[in-house]
């Protein structure tokens, strides 16, 4: 193979060698462009995997944000709140992140009030219902693609 290449180059004059060199350079440019394209696509898909700098802010007043906050609070359980009736007073901040292959991850900071009466009494606006405690909870909730369900991934509450 090497002998064949050497005999090929012996038969090429200066002009032919220049043309051959230009062809090699053009092919190297194509190979380099292909490498840049592959690396660029890799970086683009890496950005879609849900890095923290890809978090987007949402208005806390959106119906979807309120729904995610309610579902997160429902899934939190009653251990922290002692079984008291919980009410979301305000969604303080809301962010979301698209996680490739998983779904939409929501990051919520929610102000919650705990009442000393049942939910039915609270809904009936009973006069004896009093706020016993106020706290703030940080929820991380995942809504999987192709699903209407929510999965509470983590919660951290202070003030209870």
Short mmCIF file of C-alpha atoms in Angstrom, two decimals:
data_model
loop_
_atom_site.label_atom_id
_atom_site.label_comp_id
_atom_site.label_asym_id
_atom_site.label_seq_id
_atom_site.Cartn_x
_atom_site.Cartn_y
_atom_site.Cartn_z
CA UNK A 1 0.00 0.00 0.00
CA UNK A 2 2.80 2.39 0.95
CA UNK A 3 4.73 1.44 -2.21
CA UNK A 4 1.65 2.13 -4.31
CA UNK A 5 1.25 5.58 -2.72
CA UNK A 6 4.94 6.37 -3.23
CA UNK A 7 4.81 5.39 -6.88
CA UNK A 8 1.67 7.52 -7.28
CA UNK A 9 3.39 10.62 -5.83
CA UNK A 10 6.50 10.08 -8.02
CA UNK A 11 4.35 10.41 -11.12
CA UNK A 12 2.72 13.69 -10.01
CA UNK A 13 4.25 16.95 -11.18
CA UNK A 14 4.20 20.19 -9.14
CA UNK A 15 0.79 21.26 -10.41
CA UNK A 16 -0.75 17.86 -9.69
CA UNK A 17 0.70 17.89 -6.18
CA UNK A 18 -0.82 21.33 -5.58
CA UNK A 19 -4.25 20.10 -6.75
CA UNK A 20 -3.93 17.00 -4.56
CA UNK A 21 -3.00 19.17 -1.57
CA UNK A 22 -6.03 21.42 -2.16
CA UNK A 23 -8.30 18.36 -2.32
CA UNK A 24 -6.89 17.06 0.96
CA UNK A 25 -7.41 20.48 2.58
CA UNK A 26 -11.03 20.61 1.32
CA UNK A 27 -11.70 17.14 2.74
CA UNK A 28 -10.16 18.17 6.05
CA UNK A 29 -12.42 21.24 6.10
CA UNK A 30 -15.42 18.96 5.57
CA UNK A 31 -14.27 16.64 8.35
CA UNK A 32 -13.70 19.60 10.67
CA UNK A 33 -17.14 21.01 9.83
CA UNK A 34 -18.67 17.62 10.62
CA UNK A 35 -16.87 17.50 13.98
CA UNK A 36 -18.06 21.03 14.81
CA UNK A 37 -21.61 20.06 13.86
CA UNK A 38 -21.56 16.93 16.05
CA UNK A 39 -20.08 18.81 19.01
CA UNK A 40 -22.61 21.60 18.52
CA UNK A 41 -25.51 19.15 18.52
CA UNK A 42 -24.11 17.46 21.62
CA UNK A 43 -23.97 20.80 23.42
CA UNK A 44 -27.50 21.66 22.30
CA UNK A 45 -28.93 18.37 23.53
CA UNK A 46 -26.98 18.73 26.77
CA UNK A 47 -28.81 22.03 27.34
CA UNK A 48 -32.13 20.21 26.97
CA UNK A 49 -31.38 17.82 29.82
CA UNK A 50 -32.55 20.25 32.45
CA UNK A 51 -29.51 22.04 33.77
CA UNK A 52 -30.30 24.57 36.47
CA UNK A 53 -29.44 27.51 34.25
CA UNK A 54 -32.27 26.43 31.96
CA UNK A 55 -34.92 27.27 34.56
CA UNK A 56 -37.58 29.69 33.36
CA UNK A 57 -39.72 31.94 35.53
CA UNK A 58 -43.50 31.75 35.55
CA UNK A 59 -46.12 34.11 36.84
CA UNK A 60 -47.33 32.81 40.23
CA UNK A 61 -50.86 33.81 39.20
CA UNK A 62 -51.16 31.34 36.31
CA UNK A 63 -53.84 28.66 36.77
CA UNK A 64 -51.29 25.92 35.98
CA UNK A 65 -48.98 27.18 38.74
CA UNK A 66 -51.82 27.19 41.25
CA UNK A 67 -52.80 23.67 40.18
CA UNK A 68 -49.23 22.40 40.62
CA UNK A 69 -49.05 24.07 44.05
CA UNK A 70 -52.33 22.43 45.16
CA UNK A 71 -51.24 18.98 43.93
CA UNK A 72 -47.85 19.38 45.60
CA UNK A 73 -49.47 20.32 48.90
CA UNK A 74 -51.84 17.33 48.65
CA UNK A 75 -48.92 14.96 48.08
CA UNK A 76 -46.88 16.49 50.90
CA UNK A 77 -48.92 14.60 53.49
CA UNK A 78 -50.00 15.70 56.94
CA UNK A 79 -46.90 14.81 58.99
CA UNK A 80 -45.52 18.36 58.91
CA UNK A 81 -48.86 20.09 59.39
CA UNK A 82 -50.20 17.88 62.17
CA UNK A 83 -53.38 17.08 60.25
CA UNK A 84 -54.56 20.69 60.28
CA UNK A 85 -56.40 22.13 57.30
CA UNK A 86 -53.87 23.60 54.89
CA UNK A 87 -54.59 26.51 52.59
CA UNK A 88 -52.30 28.06 50.04
CA UNK A 89 -52.23 31.76 50.85
CA UNK A 90 -49.87 32.79 48.08
CA UNK A 91 -47.48 31.36 45.49
CA UNK A 92 -44.41 33.52 46.05
CA UNK A 93 -42.32 32.29 43.12
CA UNK A 94 -42.63 29.76 40.34
CA UNK A 95 -40.08 28.37 37.90
CA UNK A 96 -40.09 25.47 35.49
CA UNK A 97 -37.50 23.39 33.73
CA UNK A 98 -37.95 21.07 30.75
CA UNK A 99 -36.14 17.81 31.49
CA UNK A 100 -35.40 15.75 28.38
CA UNK A 101 -37.12 12.37 28.50
CA UNK A 102 -38.86 13.08 31.80
CA UNK A 103 -41.21 16.03 31.72
CA UNK A 104 -41.64 19.49 33.19
CA UNK A 105 -40.12 20.12 36.60
CA UNK A 106 -41.70 22.90 38.65
CA UNK A 107 -39.93 24.77 41.47
CA UNK A 108 -42.45 26.57 43.68
CA UNK A 109 -42.16 28.67 46.83
CA UNK A 110 -45.58 28.67 48.48
CA UNK A 111 -46.94 30.42 51.57
CA UNK A 112 -49.28 28.06 53.46
CA UNK A 113 -51.62 28.72 56.37
CA UNK A 114 -52.72 26.05 58.85
CA UNK A 115 -56.19 26.41 60.35
CA UNK A 116 -57.57 24.90 63.56
CA UNK A 117 -60.78 23.65 61.93
CA UNK A 118 -61.82 21.12 59.32
CA UNK A 119 -61.81 21.87 55.63
CA UNK A 120 -65.64 21.73 55.55
CA UNK A 121 -65.85 24.28 58.36
CA UNK A 122 -63.32 26.49 56.64
CA UNK A 123 -65.26 26.31 53.36
CA UNK A 124 -68.45 27.20 55.27
CA UNK A 125 -66.58 30.23 56.67
CA UNK A 126 -67.06 29.14 60.25
CA UNK A 127 -66.26 31.96 62.66
CA UNK A 128 -64.15 29.83 64.95
CA UNK A 129 -61.62 28.97 62.19
CA UNK A 130 -58.36 30.66 63.09
CA UNK A 131 -54.95 30.57 61.44
CA UNK A 132 -52.70 28.68 63.86
CA UNK A 133 -49.48 28.75 61.86
CA UNK A 134 -48.03 30.23 58.71
CA UNK A 135 -45.12 28.77 56.85
CA UNK A 136 -43.34 28.64 53.55
CA UNK A 137 -42.77 25.48 51.54
CA UNK A 138 -40.42 24.88 48.64
CA UNK A 139 -41.80 22.23 46.31
CA UNK A 140 -40.08 20.46 43.44
CA UNK A 141 -42.74 18.68 41.40
CA UNK A 142 -42.46 16.74 38.15
CA UNK A 143 -45.23 16.52 35.57
CA UNK A 144 -44.18 13.64 33.28
CA UNK A 145 -44.62 14.08 29.54
CA UNK A 146 -47.80 12.51 28.15
CA UNK A 147 -49.37 12.51 31.60
CA UNK A 148 -51.71 14.70 33.61
CA UNK A 149 -50.33 13.50 36.94
CA UNK A 150 -47.87 15.26 39.23
CA UNK A 151 -45.10 13.69 41.29
CA UNK A 152 -43.81 15.60 44.30
CA UNK A 153 -40.04 15.07 44.20
CA UNK A 154 -39.14 17.08 47.29
CA UNK A 155 -40.59 19.52 49.78
CA UNK A 156 -39.01 21.66 52.46
CA UNK A 157 -41.16 23.71 54.80
CA UNK A 158 -40.24 26.29 57.43
CA UNK A 159 -42.43 27.96 60.02
CA UNK A 160 -44.50 24.93 61.03
#
